[in-house]
mmCIF file of C-alpha atoms and ligand atoms in Angstrom:
data_model
loop_
_atom_site.group_PDB
_atom_site.id
_atom_site.type_symbol
_atom_site.label_atom_id
_atom_site.label_comp_id
_atom_site.label_asym_id
_atom_site.label_seq_id
_atom_site.Cartn_x
_atom_site.Cartn_y
_atom_site.Cartn_z
ATOM 1 C CA MET A 1 6.655 5.877 24.074
ATOM 2 C CA ILE A 2 3.907 3.608 22.769
ATOM 3 C CA TYR A 3 0.939 5.280 21.092
ATOM 4 C CA LEU A 4 -2.239 3.193 21.244
ATOM 5 C CA ASP A 5 -4.738 6.013 20.847
ATOM 6 C CA ASN A 6 -5.107 6.073 17.064
ATOM 7 C CA ALA A 7 -8.881 6.583 17.312
ATOM 8 C CA ALA A 8 -8.218 9.948 18.983
ATOM 9 C CA THR A 9 -5.807 11.016 16.267
ATOM 10 C CA THR A 10 -3.021 9.622 14.108
ATOM 11 C CA ARG A 11 0.552 10.658 13.401
ATOM 12 C CA ILE A 12 0.798 12.460 10.078
ATOM 13 C CA ASP A 13 2.135 10.331 7.220
ATOM 14 C CA GLU A 14 5.462 11.647 5.885
ATOM 15 C CA GLU A 15 4.232 11.675 2.243
ATOM 16 C CA VAL A 16 1.168 13.626 3.336
ATOM 17 C CA LEU A 17 3.336 16.181 5.087
ATOM 18 C CA GLN A 18 5.559 16.532 2.001
ATOM 19 C CA ALA A 19 2.493 17.096 -0.209
ATOM 20 C CA MET A 20 1.309 19.863 2.122
ATOM 21 C CA LEU A 21 4.545 21.781 2.635
ATOM 22 C CA PRO A 22 4.611 23.667 -0.714
ATOM 23 C CA PHE A 23 1.225 25.202 0.163
ATOM 24 C CA LEU A 24 2.465 26.358 3.555
ATOM 25 C CA ARG A 25 5.640 27.869 2.113
ATOM 26 C CA GLU A 26 5.654 29.439 -1.350
ATOM 27 C CA GLY A 27 2.107 28.442 -2.446
ATOM 28 C CA TYR A 28 0.359 30.322 0.337
ATOM 29 C CA GLY A 29 -2.196 32.208 -1.790
ATOM 30 C CA ASN A 30 -5.864 32.554 -0.888
ATOM 31 C CA PRO A 31 -7.813 30.233 -3.232
ATOM 32 C CA GLN A 32 -10.347 33.069 -3.726
ATOM 33 C CA SER A 33 -7.752 35.547 -4.962
ATOM 34 C CA GLN A 34 -7.717 36.445 -8.644
ATOM 35 C CA HIS A 35 -3.974 36.468 -9.173
ATOM 36 C CA ALA A 36 -1.394 33.749 -9.801
ATOM 37 C CA PHE A 37 -0.951 32.948 -6.088
ATOM 38 C CA GLY A 38 -4.709 32.503 -5.725
ATOM 39 C CA ARG A 39 -5.015 30.436 -8.896
ATOM 40 C CA GLU A 40 -2.283 28.076 -7.726
ATOM 41 C CA ALA A 41 -4.061 27.506 -4.396
ATOM 42 C CA ALA A 42 -7.473 27.226 -6.094
ATOM 43 C CA ASN A 43 -6.116 24.602 -8.499
ATOM 44 C CA ALA A 44 -4.715 22.646 -5.577
ATOM 45 C CA VAL A 45 -8.145 22.718 -3.881
ATOM 46 C CA ILE A 46 -9.834 21.545 -7.108
ATOM 47 C CA SER A 47 -7.351 18.673 -7.488
ATOM 48 C CA ALA A 48 -7.789 17.693 -3.825
ATOM 49 C CA ARG A 49 -11.565 17.550 -4.199
ATOM 50 C CA ASP A 50 -11.254 15.475 -7.396
ATOM 51 C CA LYS A 51 -8.815 13.101 -5.713
ATOM 52 C CA ILE A 52 -11.075 12.466 -2.716
ATOM 53 C CA ALA A 53 -14.155 12.122 -4.947
ATOM 54 C CA TYR A 54 -12.350 9.596 -7.158
ATOM 55 C CA ALA A 55 -11.169 7.543 -4.173
ATOM 56 C CA ALA A 56 -14.601 7.718 -2.499
ATOM 57 C CA GLY A 57 -16.597 7.053 -5.667
ATOM 58 C CA CYS A 58 -18.739 10.192 -5.567
ATOM 59 C CA ALA A 59 -18.955 13.371 -7.673
ATOM 60 C CA ALA A 60 -16.574 16.202 -6.761
ATOM 61 C CA ASP A 61 -19.475 18.632 -6.376
ATOM 62 C CA GLU A 62 -21.002 16.393 -3.711
ATOM 63 C CA LEU A 63 -18.070 17.196 -1.383
ATOM 64 C CA TYR A 64 -17.712 20.249 0.855
ATOM 65 C CA PHE A 65 -14.546 20.916 2.805
ATOM 66 C CA THR A 66 -15.006 21.521 6.536
ATOM 67 C CA SER A 67 -12.858 21.789 9.651
ATOM 68 C CA GLY A 68 -13.406 18.114 10.533
ATOM 69 C CA GLY A 69 -15.854 15.539 11.831
ATOM 70 C CA THR A 70 -17.500 17.790 14.396
ATOM 71 C CA GLU A 71 -18.376 20.413 11.820
ATOM 72 C CA CYS A 72 -19.649 17.752 9.391
ATOM 73 C CA GLY A 73 -22.056 16.406 12.032
ATOM 74 C CA ASN A 74 -23.212 19.864 13.104
ATOM 75 C CA THR A 75 -23.737 20.973 9.499
ATOM 76 C CA ALA A 76 -25.704 17.865 8.564
ATOM 77 C CA LEU A 77 -28.016 17.860 11.577
ATOM 78 C CA LYS A 78 -28.539 21.599 11.912
ATOM 79 C CA GLY A 79 -28.575 22.161 8.151
ATOM 80 C CA VAL A 80 -31.380 19.636 7.682
ATOM 81 C CA CYS A 81 -33.360 21.016 10.649
ATOM 82 C CA SER A 82 -32.976 24.512 9.231
ATOM 83 C CA ALA A 83 -34.121 23.379 5.772
ATOM 84 C CA ARG A 84 -37.115 21.482 7.142
ATOM 85 C CA GLY A 85 -38.173 23.964 9.842
ATOM 86 C CA ARG A 86 -39.797 21.441 12.202
ATOM 87 C CA GLY A 87 -40.045 17.772 13.007
ATOM 88 C CA ARG A 88 -38.219 15.038 14.925
ATOM 89 C CA ILE A 89 -34.582 14.015 15.044
ATOM 90 C CA LEU A 90 -33.528 10.392 15.527
ATOM 91 C CA VAL A 91 -29.997 9.756 16.760
ATOM 92 C CA SER A 92 -28.366 6.571 17.936
ATOM 93 C CA ALA A 93 -27.484 6.667 21.639
ATOM 94 C CA ILE A 94 -23.876 5.809 20.745
ATOM 95 C CA GLU A 95 -23.215 8.778 18.436
ATOM 96 C CA HIS A 96 -20.271 11.097 18.960
ATOM 97 C CA PRO A 97 -21.094 14.298 20.915
ATOM 98 C CA ALA A 98 -20.914 16.153 17.554
ATOM 99 C CA LEU A 99 -24.347 14.647 16.853
ATOM 100 C CA LEU A 100 -25.709 14.242 20.377
ATOM 101 C CA GLU A 101 -24.973 17.838 21.372
ATOM 102 C CA SER A 102 -26.230 19.174 18.020
ATOM 103 C CA ALA A 103 -29.510 17.327 18.599
ATOM 104 C CA LYS A 104 -29.726 18.932 22.057
ATOM 105 C CA ASP A 105 -29.166 22.359 20.481
ATOM 106 C CA MET A 106 -32.030 21.767 18.053
ATOM 107 C CA GLN A 107 -34.281 20.663 20.923
ATOM 108 C CA LYS A 108 -34.080 24.268 22.095
ATOM 109 C CA HIS A 109 -35.467 25.276 18.699
ATOM 110 C CA GLY A 110 -38.531 23.065 18.986
ATOM 111 C CA PHE A 111 -37.305 19.804 17.460
ATOM 112 C CA ALA A 112 -38.139 16.590 19.327
ATOM 113 C CA VAL A 113 -35.263 14.127 19.794
ATOM 114 C CA ASP A 114 -35.626 10.326 19.817
ATOM 115 C CA PHE A 115 -32.882 7.793 20.515
ATOM 116 C CA VAL A 116 -32.250 4.363 19.081
ATOM 117 C CA TYR A 117 -30.256 1.934 21.258
ATOM 118 C CA PRO A 118 -27.763 -0.782 20.355
ATOM 119 C CA ASP A 119 -27.890 -4.390 21.537
ATOM 120 C CA ALA A 120 -25.334 -5.691 24.049
ATOM 121 C CA SER A 121 -22.778 -6.161 21.251
ATOM 122 C CA GLY A 122 -23.008 -2.468 20.332
ATOM 123 C CA ARG A 123 -24.890 -2.979 17.065
ATOM 124 C CA ILE A 124 -27.901 -0.880 16.060
ATOM 125 C CA SER A 125 -30.352 -3.047 14.152
ATOM 126 C CA PRO A 126 -32.133 -1.679 11.061
ATOM 127 C CA GLN A 127 -35.389 -2.939 12.591
ATOM 128 C CA SER A 128 -34.867 -0.829 15.727
ATOM 129 C CA VAL A 129 -34.292 2.219 13.505
ATOM 130 C CA LYS A 130 -37.448 1.384 11.566
ATOM 131 C CA ASP A 131 -39.411 1.124 14.819
ATOM 132 C CA ALA A 132 -38.041 4.445 16.088
ATOM 133 C CA LEU A 133 -38.740 6.452 12.912
ATOM 134 C CA LYS A 134 -41.955 8.473 13.097
ATOM 135 C CA PRO A 135 -43.889 10.099 10.233
ATOM 136 C CA ASP A 136 -42.389 13.501 11.108
ATOM 137 C CA THR A 137 -38.773 12.322 11.619
ATOM 138 C CA VAL A 138 -36.732 14.569 9.347
ATOM 139 C CA PHE A 139 -33.196 13.490 10.275
ATOM 140 C CA CYS A 140 -31.508 10.275 11.409
ATOM 141 C CA ALA A 141 -27.890 9.666 12.411
ATOM 142 C CA VAL A 142 -26.353 6.235 12.923
ATOM 143 C CA MET A 143 -22.573 6.161 12.575
ATOM 144 C CA ALA A 144 -20.605 3.753 10.341
ATOM 145 C CA ALA A 145 -18.427 2.510 13.218
ATOM 146 C CA ASN A 146 -18.342 3.548 16.832
ATOM 147 C CA ASN A 147 -15.326 5.480 18.079
ATOM 148 C CA GLU A 148 -15.139 3.709 21.444
ATOM 149 C CA THR A 149 -15.822 0.087 20.542
ATOM 150 C CA GLY A 150 -15.118 0.081 16.798
ATOM 151 C CA VAL A 151 -18.366 -1.856 16.243
ATOM 152 C CA VAL A 152 -19.420 -1.543 12.588
ATOM 153 C CA GLN A 153 -23.048 -0.644 11.913
ATOM 154 C CA PRO A 154 -25.336 -1.900 9.117
ATOM 155 C CA VAL A 155 -25.323 1.435 7.304
ATOM 156 C CA GLU A 156 -26.686 0.233 3.971
ATOM 157 C CA GLU A 157 -29.763 -1.405 5.541
ATOM 158 C CA ILE A 158 -30.384 1.587 7.815
ATOM 159 C CA GLY A 159 -30.115 3.826 4.750
ATOM 160 C CA ALA A 160 -32.850 1.830 3.024
ATOM 161 C CA VAL A 161 -35.094 2.100 6.090
ATOM 162 C CA CYS A 162 -34.590 5.902 6.272
ATOM 163 C CA ARG A 163 -35.208 6.344 2.547
ATOM 164 C CA GLU A 164 -38.495 4.477 2.864
ATOM 165 C CA ALA A 165 -39.512 6.696 5.793
ATOM 166 C CA GLY A 166 -38.441 9.912 4.032
ATOM 167 C CA ALA A 167 -35.873 10.820 6.705
ATOM 168 C CA PHE A 168 -32.493 12.355 5.813
ATOM 169 C CA TYR A 169 -29.786 9.850 6.805
ATOM 170 C CA TYR A 170 -26.373 11.095 7.995
ATOM 171 C CA VAL A 171 -23.486 8.682 8.560
ATOM 172 C CA ASP A 172 -20.526 9.693 10.719
ATOM 173 C CA CYS A 173 -17.667 7.912 8.916
ATOM 174 C CA VAL A 174 -14.888 9.527 10.954
ATOM 175 C CA GLN A 175 -13.669 6.223 12.423
ATOM 176 C CA SER A 176 -14.459 3.919 9.521
ATOM 177 C CA ALA A 177 -12.935 5.962 6.663
ATOM 178 C CA CYS A 178 -9.459 4.512 7.164
ATOM 179 C CA TYR A 179 -10.648 0.931 6.631
ATOM 180 C CA LEU A 180 -14.096 0.772 5.017
ATOM 181 C CA PRO A 181 -15.477 2.177 1.753
ATOM 182 C CA LEU A 182 -17.633 5.274 2.192
ATOM 183 C CA PRO A 183 -21.417 4.832 1.874
ATOM 184 C CA VAL A 184 -21.796 6.912 -1.312
ATOM 185 C CA GLY A 185 -25.392 6.736 -2.535
ATOM 186 C CA LYS A 186 -26.470 4.711 0.518
ATOM 187 C CA CYS A 187 -27.158 7.764 2.672
ATOM 188 C CA ASP A 188 -27.917 11.460 2.173
ATOM 189 C CA ALA A 189 -24.709 12.706 3.761
ATOM 190 C CA PHE A 190 -21.572 11.523 5.528
ATOM 191 C CA GLY A 191 -18.547 13.118 7.145
ATOM 192 C CA ILE A 192 -14.849 12.260 7.327
ATOM 193 C CA SER A 193 -11.918 13.805 9.193
ATOM 194 C CA ALA A 194 -8.326 13.788 7.886
ATOM 195 C CA HIS A 195 -6.541 13.406 11.220
ATOM 196 C CA LYS A 196 -8.033 9.937 11.718
ATOM 197 C CA PHE A 197 -6.277 8.574 8.615
ATOM 198 C CA TYR A 198 -2.772 10.053 8.941
ATOM 199 C CA GLY A 199 -3.713 13.462 7.570
ATOM 200 C CA PRO A 200 -3.661 16.899 9.220
ATOM 201 C CA LYS A 201 -5.991 18.055 12.005
ATOM 202 C CA GLY A 202 -8.676 20.616 11.244
ATOM 203 C CA ALA A 203 -9.627 19.212 7.834
ATOM 204 C CA GLY A 204 -12.744 17.256 6.967
ATOM 205 C CA ALA A 205 -15.115 16.636 4.102
ATOM 206 C CA LEU A 206 -18.888 16.486 4.095
ATOM 207 C CA TYR A 207 -20.551 14.496 1.335
ATOM 208 C CA VAL A 208 -24.057 15.622 0.456
ATOM 209 C CA LYS A 209 -25.907 13.534 -2.098
ATOM 210 C CA LYS A 210 -27.047 15.496 -5.139
ATOM 211 C CA GLY A 211 -30.523 16.910 -4.598
ATOM 212 C CA ALA A 212 -30.562 16.399 -0.801
ATOM 213 C CA LYS A 213 -32.373 19.178 1.052
ATOM 214 C CA ILE A 214 -29.979 20.918 3.454
ATOM 215 C CA SER A 215 -29.149 24.507 4.426
ATOM 216 C CA ARG A 216 -25.699 25.851 5.195
ATOM 217 C CA LEU A 217 -24.434 26.314 8.739
ATOM 218 C CA ILE A 218 -21.576 28.763 8.182
ATOM 219 C CA SER A 219 -22.332 31.906 6.235
ATOM 220 C CA GLY A 220 -19.614 34.076 4.778
ATOM 221 C CA GLY A 221 -17.934 34.347 1.417
ATOM 222 C CA MET A 222 -18.774 32.241 -1.597
ATOM 223 C CA GLN A 223 -16.301 29.510 -0.748
ATOM 224 C CA GLU A 224 -17.505 25.921 -1.221
ATOM 225 C CA ARG A 225 -20.096 27.126 -3.736
ATOM 226 C CA GLY A 226 -21.674 29.320 -1.059
ATOM 227 C CA PHE A 227 -22.392 26.347 1.237
ATOM 228 C CA ARG A 228 -19.570 26.931 3.720
ATOM 229 C CA GLY A 229 -17.998 30.335 4.150
ATOM 230 C CA GLY A 230 -14.374 30.756 5.213
ATOM 231 C CA THR A 231 -11.003 30.617 3.463
ATOM 232 C CA VAL A 232 -10.238 27.039 2.483
ATOM 233 C CA ASN A 233 -7.013 25.745 4.008
ATOM 234 C CA ALA A 234 -5.380 24.610 0.772
ATOM 235 C CA ALA A 235 -2.454 22.848 2.476
ATOM 236 C CA ALA A 236 -4.823 20.917 4.758
ATOM 237 C CA VAL A 237 -7.151 19.751 1.990
ATOM 238 C CA VAL A 238 -4.166 18.754 -0.162
ATOM 239 C CA GLY A 239 -2.965 16.711 2.825
ATOM 240 C CA MET A 240 -6.404 15.199 3.378
ATOM 241 C CA ALA A 241 -6.645 14.164 -0.287
ATOM 242 C CA GLU A 242 -3.200 12.562 -0.219
ATOM 243 C CA ALA A 243 -4.003 10.802 3.064
ATOM 244 C CA TYR A 244 -7.404 9.546 1.952
ATOM 245 C CA ALA A 245 -6.177 8.274 -1.432
ATOM 246 C CA LYS A 246 -3.322 6.472 0.317
ATOM 247 C CA ALA A 247 -5.631 5.019 2.986
ATOM 248 C CA ARG A 248 -8.027 3.676 0.332
ATOM 249 C CA LYS A 249 -5.200 2.193 -1.729
ATOM 250 C CA ASN A 250 -3.703 0.443 1.295
ATOM 251 C CA ALA A 251 -6.942 -0.329 3.145
ATOM 252 C CA ALA A 252 -6.788 -4.126 2.775
ATOM 253 C CA ALA A 253 -3.114 -4.404 3.728
ATOM 254 C CA ALA A 254 -3.534 -1.958 6.627
ATOM 255 C CA ALA A 255 -6.580 -3.822 7.918
ATOM 256 C CA GLN A 256 -4.636 -7.057 7.844
ATOM 257 C CA LYS A 257 -1.542 -5.686 9.568
ATOM 258 C CA VAL A 258 -3.352 -3.607 12.181
ATOM 259 C CA GLY A 259 -5.999 -6.286 12.713
ATOM 260 C CA ALA A 260 -3.352 -8.951 13.332
ATOM 261 C CA LEU A 261 -1.630 -6.763 15.949
ATOM 262 C CA ARG A 262 -4.933 -5.996 17.642
ATOM 263 C CA ASP A 263 -6.098 -9.630 17.570
ATOM 264 C CA GLY A 264 -2.845 -10.878 19.061
ATOM 265 C CA PHE A 265 -3.045 -8.241 21.771
ATOM 266 C CA VAL A 266 -6.675 -9.005 22.674
ATOM 267 C CA LYS A 267 -6.030 -12.742 22.746
ATOM 268 C CA ARG A 268 -3.155 -12.354 25.186
ATOM 269 C CA VAL A 269 -4.964 -9.842 27.408
ATOM 270 C CA LEU A 270 -8.087 -11.985 27.702
ATOM 271 C CA PHE A 271 -6.021 -15.120 28.319
ATOM 272 C CA GLU A 272 -3.427 -13.718 30.701
ATOM 273 C CA ILE A 273 -5.317 -11.095 32.698
ATOM 274 C CA GLY A 274 -8.133 -12.481 34.803
ATOM 275 C CA GLY A 275 -11.427 -10.582 34.768
ATOM 276 C CA ALA A 276 -10.724 -8.937 31.411
ATOM 277 C CA SER A 277 -13.575 -8.815 28.920
ATOM 278 C CA LEU A 278 -13.920 -7.381 25.438
ATOM 279 C CA ASN A 279 -16.645 -4.778 24.931
ATOM 280 C CA GLY A 280 -18.445 -4.967 21.603
ATOM 281 C CA GLY A 281 -19.003 -7.856 19.237
ATOM 282 C CA GLY A 282 -19.746 -8.788 15.653
ATOM 283 C CA GLU A 283 -17.756 -6.835 13.072
ATOM 284 C CA ILE A 284 -15.242 -4.507 14.766
ATOM 285 C CA LEU A 285 -12.776 -2.159 13.016
ATOM 286 C CA PRO A 286 -9.250 -3.698 12.872
ATOM 287 C CA SER A 287 -7.911 -0.869 15.025
ATOM 288 C CA HIS A 288 -10.112 -1.075 18.111
ATOM 289 C CA ALA A 289 -9.995 -3.057 21.348
ATOM 290 C CA ASN A 290 -12.225 -1.863 24.174
ATOM 291 C CA ILE A 291 -11.552 -3.978 27.234
ATOM 292 C CA SER A 292 -12.937 -3.879 30.773
ATOM 293 C CA PHE A 293 -10.783 -4.995 33.698
ATOM 294 C CA GLU A 294 -12.916 -6.196 36.568
ATOM 295 C CA GLY A 295 -12.064 -4.565 39.881
ATOM 296 C CA CYS A 296 -9.940 -1.834 38.270
ATOM 297 C CA ASP A 297 -10.826 1.705 37.392
ATOM 298 C CA GLY A 298 -10.209 2.501 33.713
ATOM 299 C CA GLU A 299 -8.917 5.971 34.569
ATOM 300 C CA ASN A 300 -6.386 4.489 37.010
ATOM 301 C CA ILE A 301 -5.150 2.100 34.340
ATOM 302 C CA LEU A 302 -4.871 4.979 31.852
ATOM 303 C CA PHE A 303 -2.777 7.083 34.238
ATOM 304 C CA ALA A 304 -0.568 4.144 35.244
ATOM 305 C CA LEU A 305 0.023 3.233 31.577
ATOM 306 C CA ASP A 306 0.814 6.866 30.812
ATOM 307 C CA MET A 307 3.466 6.850 33.559
ATOM 308 C CA LYS A 308 5.015 3.843 31.811
ATOM 309 C CA GLY A 309 4.930 5.583 28.422
ATOM 310 C CA VAL A 310 1.840 3.921 26.936
ATOM 311 C CA ALA A 311 -0.913 6.205 25.608
ATOM 312 C CA VAL A 312 -4.488 4.865 25.648
ATOM 313 C CA SER A 313 -7.899 6.323 26.433
ATOM 314 C CA THR A 314 -11.159 5.612 28.203
ATOM 315 C CA GLY A 315 -14.577 6.617 26.950
ATOM 316 C CA SER A 316 -15.278 8.400 30.207
ATOM 317 C CA ALA A 317 -16.180 12.048 30.171
ATOM 318 C CA CYS A 318 -14.938 14.470 32.771
ATOM 319 C CA SER A 319 -17.411 17.137 33.725
ATOM 320 C CA ALA A 320 -17.413 19.345 36.810
ATOM 321 C CA GLY A 321 -14.562 17.306 38.270
ATOM 322 C CA ALA A 322 -16.573 14.066 38.222
ATOM 323 C CA VAL A 323 -15.867 11.162 35.884
ATOM 324 C CA THR A 324 -18.938 9.783 34.158
ATOM 325 C CA PRO A 325 -18.630 6.407 32.446
ATOM 326 C CA SER A 326 -18.862 6.042 28.674
ATOM 327 C CA HIS A 327 -22.335 6.764 27.306
ATOM 328 C CA VAL A 328 -21.636 4.155 24.621
ATOM 329 C CA LEU A 329 -20.973 1.277 27.019
ATOM 330 C CA LEU A 330 -23.919 2.315 29.208
ATOM 331 C CA ALA A 331 -26.188 2.388 26.120
ATOM 332 C CA MET A 332 -25.069 -1.187 25.393
ATOM 333 C CA GLY A 333 -26.393 -2.087 28.848
ATOM 334 C CA LEU A 334 -23.016 -3.131 30.225
ATOM 335 C CA GLY A 335 -23.570 -1.606 33.663
ATOM 336 C CA GLU A 336 -21.725 1.151 35.472
ATOM 337 C CA SER A 337 -18.889 -0.863 37.009
ATOM 338 C CA ARG A 338 -17.966 -2.586 33.745
ATOM 339 C CA ALA A 339 -18.161 0.734 31.892
ATOM 340 C CA LYS A 340 -15.953 2.422 34.511
ATOM 341 C CA SER A 341 -13.333 -0.302 34.208
ATOM 342 C CA ALA A 342 -13.036 0.041 30.422
ATOM 343 C CA VAL A 343 -9.929 1.072 28.521
ATOM 344 C CA ARG A 344 -9.748 1.735 24.770
ATOM 345 C CA PHE A 345 -6.633 0.560 22.933
ATOM 346 C CA THR A 346 -6.545 1.649 19.292
ATOM 347 C CA PHE A 347 -3.839 0.413 16.968
ATOM 348 C CA GLY A 348 -2.514 2.045 13.820
ATOM 349 C CA LYS A 349 -0.089 1.451 10.975
ATOM 350 C CA TYR A 350 2.931 2.664 12.939
ATOM 351 C CA ASN A 351 2.480 0.214 15.820
ATOM 352 C CA THR A 352 4.636 -2.887 16.104
ATOM 353 C CA ALA A 353 4.248 -6.376 17.558
ATOM 354 C CA ASP A 354 6.923 -5.486 20.096
ATOM 355 C CA GLU A 355 4.822 -2.537 21.321
ATOM 356 C CA ALA A 356 1.773 -4.767 21.656
ATOM 357 C CA GLU A 357 3.797 -7.312 23.669
ATOM 358 C CA LYS A 358 5.257 -4.656 25.960
ATOM 359 C CA THR A 359 1.797 -3.199 26.572
ATOM 360 C CA VAL A 360 0.414 -6.586 27.613
ATOM 361 C CA GLU A 361 3.244 -7.027 30.125
ATOM 362 C CA THR A 362 2.847 -3.503 31.507
ATOM 363 C CA LEU A 363 -0.911 -3.917 31.726
ATOM 364 C CA LYS A 364 -0.566 -7.209 33.582
ATOM 365 C CA ALA A 365 1.612 -5.619 36.239
ATOM 366 C CA ILE A 366 -0.679 -2.563 36.551
ATOM 367 C CA CYS A 367 -3.851 -4.640 36.990
ATOM 368 C CA ALA A 368 -2.171 -6.859 39.575
ATOM 369 C CA LYS A 369 -1.013 -3.786 41.510
ATOM 370 C CA ILE A 370 -4.412 -2.067 41.420
ATOM 371 C CA ARG A 371 -6.178 -5.244 42.484
ATOM 372 C CA ALA A 372 -3.728 -5.873 45.335
ATOM 373 C CA ARG A 373 -4.273 -2.322 46.538
ATOM 374 C CA ASN A 374 -8.064 -2.712 46.381
ATOM 375 C CA ALA A 375 -8.037 -6.125 48.075
HETATM 376 N N1 PLP B 1 -17.114 11.568 15.056
HETATM 377 C C1 PLP B 1 -16.409 10.534 15.528
HETATM 378 C C2 PLP B 1 -16.984 9.160 15.475
HETATM 379 C C3 PLP B 1 -15.154 10.760 16.110
HETATM 380 O O1 PLP B 1 -14.461 9.726 16.603
HETATM 381 C C4 PLP B 1 -14.647 12.072 16.164
HETATM 382 C C5 PLP B 1 -13.353 12.353 16.803
HETATM 383 O O2 PLP B 1 -12.899 11.652 17.668
HETATM 384 C C6 PLP B 1 -15.417 13.109 15.614
HETATM 385 C C7 PLP B 1 -16.650 12.827 15.081
HETATM 386 C C8 PLP B 1 -14.928 14.522 15.629
HETATM 387 O O3 PLP B 1 -13.996 14.712 14.603
HETATM 388 P P1 PLP B 1 -13.037 15.994 14.608
HETATM 389 O O4 PLP B 1 -12.016 15.753 15.651
HETATM 390 O O5 PLP B 1 -12.458 16.006 13.231
HETATM 391 O O6 PLP B 1 -13.894 17.168 14.854
#
């Protein structure tokens, strides 16, 4: 089996798993409990927060543990709307549904929603954000790197534009965290998710800059200094801390290794498969390759690759039995047929050159077959 869907999730790192196991076995206390079991778990949570803060370059009390990227996005958008009471929301048209659907939810509560669009390469320009911000825009979300194309966004410049306009700026760093430094101090909040950098699923961290105005989303006990109720999963946050520290330490080497695999793959695909074109341009994460295959349906390629043991994805969404093409590629103005023929290949640290080679060969045969059938 060849796994080329590392943007969806990654295989857990063995060292991460080993760091977690003691807290699933004997160290299973509730971090809120006032006995030795609880203290052991609470100390592990404190150390995990310190470790992530140190690796990210922020203060430990600027981090809140969550269930992942979706909760980070929901908390940021809804928490700011709740704190501000009224106003406009600005989201990029290429955001993850965590932000797009949250914005829709807030529309029902009287907030107006504006969109900012990327250019054909998938990049959102700071000027277009500046133009879209209105005097009553309270919240803006433009992600650090897109999950479908891997295109990296000018977060620092967009942060400056939002600061000037007085809008809270949230950066979804779920895809970028494995390779790029986090935008500490350059935004009001950002979110990360452990399962995208070889950590466990269901664990994330929300950074909120000191002094930023935001209300909580999840009420309950006094966990996370009263900002996010619910028993903290000590094993998961220990795993996330181990995974993030390791990812930061190895970021340059990983980017080089994964980027070389991806580049070699893209080069061969574009050269050897007619009608193949890369979606997205400029700076792209080392992991991502989003490629359209003219005359082929992306979903058909996905299923055929799956039958041959290669796991990839498309950015298409399935709703009510109908397949709608990727909202990201459509927002880039690529057109419906190119968007429908897109496949996302995402490489990770466990992939090999041999796997990349085999995938090119398999893909070549699949495209030829689909095209012959359609001819
Ligand atoms: N944001 C981005 C850009 C993502 O790619 C994902 C997951 O694919 C999420 C948010 C959601 O993260 P999680 O799965 O941790 O909820």
